[in-house]
PDB file of C-alpha atoms in Angstrom:
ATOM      1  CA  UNK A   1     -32.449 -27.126 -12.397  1.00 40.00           C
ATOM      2  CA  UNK A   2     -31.240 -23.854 -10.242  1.00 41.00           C
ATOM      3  CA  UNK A   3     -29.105 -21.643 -11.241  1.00 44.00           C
ATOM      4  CA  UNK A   4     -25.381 -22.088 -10.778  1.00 46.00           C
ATOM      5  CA  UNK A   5     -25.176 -18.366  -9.200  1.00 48.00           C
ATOM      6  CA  UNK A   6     -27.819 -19.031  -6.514  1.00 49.00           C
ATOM      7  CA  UNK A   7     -26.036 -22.172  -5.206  1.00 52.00           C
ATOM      8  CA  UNK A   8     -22.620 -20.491  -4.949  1.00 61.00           C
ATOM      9  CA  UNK A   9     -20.834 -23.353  -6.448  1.00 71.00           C
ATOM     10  CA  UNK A  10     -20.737 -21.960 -10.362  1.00 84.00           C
ATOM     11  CA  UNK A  11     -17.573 -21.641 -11.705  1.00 83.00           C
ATOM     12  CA  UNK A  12     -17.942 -17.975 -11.301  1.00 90.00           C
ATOM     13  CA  UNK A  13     -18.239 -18.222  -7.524  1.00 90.00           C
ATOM     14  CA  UNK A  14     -15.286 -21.360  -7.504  1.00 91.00           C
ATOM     15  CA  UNK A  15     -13.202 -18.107  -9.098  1.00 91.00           C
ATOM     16  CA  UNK A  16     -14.042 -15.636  -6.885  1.00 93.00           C
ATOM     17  CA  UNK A  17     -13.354 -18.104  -3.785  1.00 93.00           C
ATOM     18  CA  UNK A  18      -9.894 -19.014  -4.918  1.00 92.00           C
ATOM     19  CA  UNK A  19      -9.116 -14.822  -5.699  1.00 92.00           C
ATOM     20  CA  UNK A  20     -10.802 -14.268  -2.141  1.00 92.00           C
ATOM     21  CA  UNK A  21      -8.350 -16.972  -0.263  1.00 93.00           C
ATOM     22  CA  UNK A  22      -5.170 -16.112  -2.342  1.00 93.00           C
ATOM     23  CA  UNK A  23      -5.659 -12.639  -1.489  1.00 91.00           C
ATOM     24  CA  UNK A  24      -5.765 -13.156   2.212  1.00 92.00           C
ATOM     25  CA  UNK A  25      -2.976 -14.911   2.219  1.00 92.00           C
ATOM     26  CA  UNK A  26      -0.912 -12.704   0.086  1.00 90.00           C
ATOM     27  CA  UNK A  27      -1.788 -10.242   2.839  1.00 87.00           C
ATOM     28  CA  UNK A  28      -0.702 -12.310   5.548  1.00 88.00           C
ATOM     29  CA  UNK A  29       2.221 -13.910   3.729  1.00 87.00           C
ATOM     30  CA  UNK A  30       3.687 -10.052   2.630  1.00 80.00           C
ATOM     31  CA  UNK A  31       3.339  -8.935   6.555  1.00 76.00           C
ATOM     32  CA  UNK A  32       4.879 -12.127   7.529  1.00 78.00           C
ATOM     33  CA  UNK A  33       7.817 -11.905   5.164  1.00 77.00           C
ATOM     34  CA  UNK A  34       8.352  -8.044   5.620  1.00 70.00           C
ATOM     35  CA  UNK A  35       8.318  -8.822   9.238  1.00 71.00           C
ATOM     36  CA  UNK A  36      10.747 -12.156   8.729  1.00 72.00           C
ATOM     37  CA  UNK A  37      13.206 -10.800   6.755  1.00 70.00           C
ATOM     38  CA  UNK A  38      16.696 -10.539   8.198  1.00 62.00           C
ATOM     39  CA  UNK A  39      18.138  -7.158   6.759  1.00 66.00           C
ATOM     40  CA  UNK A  40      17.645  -4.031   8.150  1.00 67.00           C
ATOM     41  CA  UNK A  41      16.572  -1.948   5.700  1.00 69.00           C
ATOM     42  CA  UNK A  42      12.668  -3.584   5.888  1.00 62.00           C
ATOM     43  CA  UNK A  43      12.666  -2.015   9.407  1.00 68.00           C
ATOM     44  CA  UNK A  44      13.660   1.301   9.218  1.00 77.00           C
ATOM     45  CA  UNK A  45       9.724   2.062   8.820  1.00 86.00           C
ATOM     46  CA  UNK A  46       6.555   0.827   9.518  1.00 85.00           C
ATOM     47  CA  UNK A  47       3.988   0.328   6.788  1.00 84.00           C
ATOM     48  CA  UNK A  48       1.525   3.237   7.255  1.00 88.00           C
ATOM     49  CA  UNK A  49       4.568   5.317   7.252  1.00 92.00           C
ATOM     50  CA  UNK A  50       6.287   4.188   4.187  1.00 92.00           C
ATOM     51  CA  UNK A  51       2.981   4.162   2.542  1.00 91.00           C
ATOM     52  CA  UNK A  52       2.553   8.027   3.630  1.00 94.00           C
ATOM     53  CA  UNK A  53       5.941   9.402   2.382  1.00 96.00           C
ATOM     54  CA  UNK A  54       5.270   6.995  -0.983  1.00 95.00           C
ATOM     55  CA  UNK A  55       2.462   9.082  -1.381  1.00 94.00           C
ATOM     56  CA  UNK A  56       3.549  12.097  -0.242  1.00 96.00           C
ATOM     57  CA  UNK A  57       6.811  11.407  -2.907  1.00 96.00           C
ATOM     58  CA  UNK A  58       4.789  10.594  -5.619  1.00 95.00           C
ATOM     59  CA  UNK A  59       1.896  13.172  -5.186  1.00 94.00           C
ATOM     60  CA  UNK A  60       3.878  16.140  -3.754  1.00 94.00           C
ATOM     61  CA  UNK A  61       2.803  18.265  -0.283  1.00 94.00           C
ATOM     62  CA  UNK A  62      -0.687  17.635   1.178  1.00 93.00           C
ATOM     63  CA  UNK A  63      -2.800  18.178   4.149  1.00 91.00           C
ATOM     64  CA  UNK A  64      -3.552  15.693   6.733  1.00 91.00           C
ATOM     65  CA  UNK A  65      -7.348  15.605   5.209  1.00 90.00           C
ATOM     66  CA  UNK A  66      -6.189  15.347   1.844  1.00 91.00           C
ATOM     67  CA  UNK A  67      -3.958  12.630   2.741  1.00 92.00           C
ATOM     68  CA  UNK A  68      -6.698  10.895   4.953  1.00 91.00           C
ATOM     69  CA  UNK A  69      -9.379  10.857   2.122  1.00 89.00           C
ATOM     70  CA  UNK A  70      -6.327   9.677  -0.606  1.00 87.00           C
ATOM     71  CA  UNK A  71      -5.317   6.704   1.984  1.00 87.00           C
ATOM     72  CA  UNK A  72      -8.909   5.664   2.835  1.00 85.00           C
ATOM     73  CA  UNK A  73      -7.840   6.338   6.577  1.00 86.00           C
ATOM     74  CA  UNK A  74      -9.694   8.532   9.589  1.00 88.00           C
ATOM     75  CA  UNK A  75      -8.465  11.663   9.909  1.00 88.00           C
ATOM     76  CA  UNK A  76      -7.113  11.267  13.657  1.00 90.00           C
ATOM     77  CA  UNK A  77      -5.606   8.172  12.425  1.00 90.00           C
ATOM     78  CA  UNK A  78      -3.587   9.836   9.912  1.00 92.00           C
ATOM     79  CA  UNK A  79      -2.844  12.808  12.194  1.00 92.00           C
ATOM     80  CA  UNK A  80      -1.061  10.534  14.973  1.00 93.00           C
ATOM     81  CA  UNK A  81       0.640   8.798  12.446  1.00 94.00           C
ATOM     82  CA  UNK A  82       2.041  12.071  11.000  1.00 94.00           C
ATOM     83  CA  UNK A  83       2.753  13.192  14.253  1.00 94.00           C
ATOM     84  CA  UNK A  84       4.720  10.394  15.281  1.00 94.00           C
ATOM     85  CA  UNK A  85       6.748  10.921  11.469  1.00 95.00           C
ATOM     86  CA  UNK A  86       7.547  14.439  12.461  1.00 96.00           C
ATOM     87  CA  UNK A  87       9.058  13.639  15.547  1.00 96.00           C
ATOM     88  CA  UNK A  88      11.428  11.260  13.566  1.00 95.00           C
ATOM     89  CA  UNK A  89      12.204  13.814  11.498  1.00 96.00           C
ATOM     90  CA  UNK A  90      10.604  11.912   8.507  1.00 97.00           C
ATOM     91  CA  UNK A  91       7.857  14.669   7.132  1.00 97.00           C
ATOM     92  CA  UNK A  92       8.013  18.576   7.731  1.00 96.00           C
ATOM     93  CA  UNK A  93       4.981  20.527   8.397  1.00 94.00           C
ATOM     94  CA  UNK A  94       4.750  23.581   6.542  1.00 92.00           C
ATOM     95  CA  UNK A  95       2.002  27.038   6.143  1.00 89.00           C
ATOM     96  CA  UNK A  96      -0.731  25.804   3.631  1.00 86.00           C
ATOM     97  CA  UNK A  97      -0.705  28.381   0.833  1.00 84.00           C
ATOM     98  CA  UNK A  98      -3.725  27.940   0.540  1.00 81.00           C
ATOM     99  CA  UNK A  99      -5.389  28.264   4.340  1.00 79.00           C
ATOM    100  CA  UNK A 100      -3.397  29.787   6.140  1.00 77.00           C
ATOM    101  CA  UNK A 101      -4.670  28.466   9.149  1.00 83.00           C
ATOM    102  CA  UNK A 102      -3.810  25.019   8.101  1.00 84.00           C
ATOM    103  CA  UNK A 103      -0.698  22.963   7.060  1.00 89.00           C
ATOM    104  CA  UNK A 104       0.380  20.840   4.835  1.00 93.00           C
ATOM    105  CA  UNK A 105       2.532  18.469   5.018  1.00 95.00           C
ATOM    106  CA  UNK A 106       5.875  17.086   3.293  1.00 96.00           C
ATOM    107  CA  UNK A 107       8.402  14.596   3.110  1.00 97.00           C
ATOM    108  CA  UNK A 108      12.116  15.361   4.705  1.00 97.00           C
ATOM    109  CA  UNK A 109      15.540  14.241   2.770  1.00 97.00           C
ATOM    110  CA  UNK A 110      15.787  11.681   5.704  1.00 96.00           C
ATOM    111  CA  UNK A 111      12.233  10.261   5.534  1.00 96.00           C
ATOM    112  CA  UNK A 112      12.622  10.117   1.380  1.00 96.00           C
ATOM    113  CA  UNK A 113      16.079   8.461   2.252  1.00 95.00           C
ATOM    114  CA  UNK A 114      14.734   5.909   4.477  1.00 93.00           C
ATOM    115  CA  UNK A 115      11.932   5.224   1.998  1.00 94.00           C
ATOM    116  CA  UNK A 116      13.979   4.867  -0.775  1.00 94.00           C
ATOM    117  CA  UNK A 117      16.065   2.316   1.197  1.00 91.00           C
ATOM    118  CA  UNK A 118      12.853   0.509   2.010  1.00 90.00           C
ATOM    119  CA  UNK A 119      11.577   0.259  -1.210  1.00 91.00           C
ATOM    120  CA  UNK A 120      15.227  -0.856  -3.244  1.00 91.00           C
ATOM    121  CA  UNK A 121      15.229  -3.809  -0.087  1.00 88.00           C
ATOM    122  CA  UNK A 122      11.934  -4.355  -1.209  1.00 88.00           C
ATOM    123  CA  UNK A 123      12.365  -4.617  -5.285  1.00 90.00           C
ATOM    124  CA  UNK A 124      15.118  -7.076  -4.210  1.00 90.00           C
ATOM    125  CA  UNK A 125      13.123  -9.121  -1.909  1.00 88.00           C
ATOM    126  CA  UNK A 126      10.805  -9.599  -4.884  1.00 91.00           C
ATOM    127  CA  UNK A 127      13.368 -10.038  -6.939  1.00 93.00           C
ATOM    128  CA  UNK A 128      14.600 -13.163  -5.668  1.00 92.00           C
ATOM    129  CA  UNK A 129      11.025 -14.426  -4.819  1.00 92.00           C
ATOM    130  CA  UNK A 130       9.992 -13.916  -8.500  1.00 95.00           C
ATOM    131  CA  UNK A 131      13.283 -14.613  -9.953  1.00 97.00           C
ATOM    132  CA  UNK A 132      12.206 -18.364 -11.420  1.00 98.00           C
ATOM    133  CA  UNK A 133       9.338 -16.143 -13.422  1.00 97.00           C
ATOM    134  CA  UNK A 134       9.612 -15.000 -16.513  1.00 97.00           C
ATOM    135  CA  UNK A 135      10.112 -11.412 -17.629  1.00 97.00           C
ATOM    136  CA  UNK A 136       6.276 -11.776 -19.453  1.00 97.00           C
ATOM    137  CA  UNK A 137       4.739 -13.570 -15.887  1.00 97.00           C
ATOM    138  CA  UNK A 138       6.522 -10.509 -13.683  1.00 97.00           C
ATOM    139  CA  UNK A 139       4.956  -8.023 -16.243  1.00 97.00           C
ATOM    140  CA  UNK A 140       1.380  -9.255 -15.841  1.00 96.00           C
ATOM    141  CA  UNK A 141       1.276  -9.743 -12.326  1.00 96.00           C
ATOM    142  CA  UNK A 142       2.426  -6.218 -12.128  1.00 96.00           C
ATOM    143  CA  UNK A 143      -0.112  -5.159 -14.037  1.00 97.00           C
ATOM    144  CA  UNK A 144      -2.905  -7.651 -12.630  1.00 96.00           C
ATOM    145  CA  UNK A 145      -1.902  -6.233  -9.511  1.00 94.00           C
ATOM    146  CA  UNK A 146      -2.065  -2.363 -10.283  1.00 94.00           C
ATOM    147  CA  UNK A 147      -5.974  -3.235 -12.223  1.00 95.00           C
ATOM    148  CA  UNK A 148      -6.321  -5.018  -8.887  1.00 93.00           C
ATOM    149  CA  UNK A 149      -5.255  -2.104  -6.640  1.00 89.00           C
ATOM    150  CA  UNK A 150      -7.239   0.551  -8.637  1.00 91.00           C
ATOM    151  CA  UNK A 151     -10.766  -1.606  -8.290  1.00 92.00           C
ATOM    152  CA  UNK A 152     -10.034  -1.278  -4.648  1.00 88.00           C
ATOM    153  CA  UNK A 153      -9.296   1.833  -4.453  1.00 85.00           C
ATOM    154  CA  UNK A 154     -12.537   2.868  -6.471  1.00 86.00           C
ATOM    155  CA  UNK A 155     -14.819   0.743  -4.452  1.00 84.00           C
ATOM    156  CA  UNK A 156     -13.348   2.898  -1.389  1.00 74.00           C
ATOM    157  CA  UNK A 157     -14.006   6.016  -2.547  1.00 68.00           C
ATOM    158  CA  UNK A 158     -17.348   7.805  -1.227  1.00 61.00           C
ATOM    159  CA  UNK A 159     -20.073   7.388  -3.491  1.00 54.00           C
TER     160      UNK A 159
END
């Protein structure tokens, strides 16, 4: 008899398949409905901004190499995309205390505005998506997803 892991039909692998095709599709199925939905506030910023100036709100002032290695991103990529922020008037760029020849970089009261906007249009979208769920099913699929996220996030990291 082989084993179940070798054929890739074991209920382990039947798991991991299903997590694998539910995940793609909550991918595509967030972008779709971010992009879908009707109100305004879901467009005043594009995702790798709002995910910058969540970061930058939660983790305080950084520099763009800081913020490249925390966001898994290239650091040209990141630098274009804060460039295109400050000239929206969404992050400042101030002296970094410590290099002087380098700069770090912050959110503005109108990029933390539009953010917050963003994410309260957000918590409502998923608050009518989820509102058939119970309190106990929102609370572990919160926390399913944030065990989820930090696996990720680990397994992105340089080893």
């Amino acid at each position: 008899m082989r084993n179940d892991r070798t054929t890739g039909t074991g209920p382990d692998e039947v798991t991991l398949g299903r997590i694998e095709t539910e995940v793609a599709l909550l991918m595509r199925l967030g972008e779709a409905t971010r992009r879908g939905t009707g109100t305004m506030e879901h467009r005043l910023l594009d995702r790798a901004a709002y995910v910058i100036l969540r970061h930058l709100d939660s983790a305080g002032p950084q520099n763009v190499s800081a913020l490249a290695a925390k966001l898994n991103l290239d650091g040209s990529t990141v630098t274009r995309q804060v460039s295109a922020m400050q000239r929206d008037g969404l992050i400042a760029r101030t002296p970094d205390p410590a290099d002087g020849r380098g700069t770090v970089i912050s959110p503005t009261p109108a990029g933390l505005q539009r953010m917050a906007a963003v994410q309260a249009a957000r918590t409502r979208l998923y608050g009518d998506i989820l509102a058939a769920w119970s309190p106990d099913d929102r609370d572990s699929l919160a926390e399913l997803l944030h065990r989820l996220n930090q696996a990720l996030e680990s397994r992105s990291r340089p080893r």
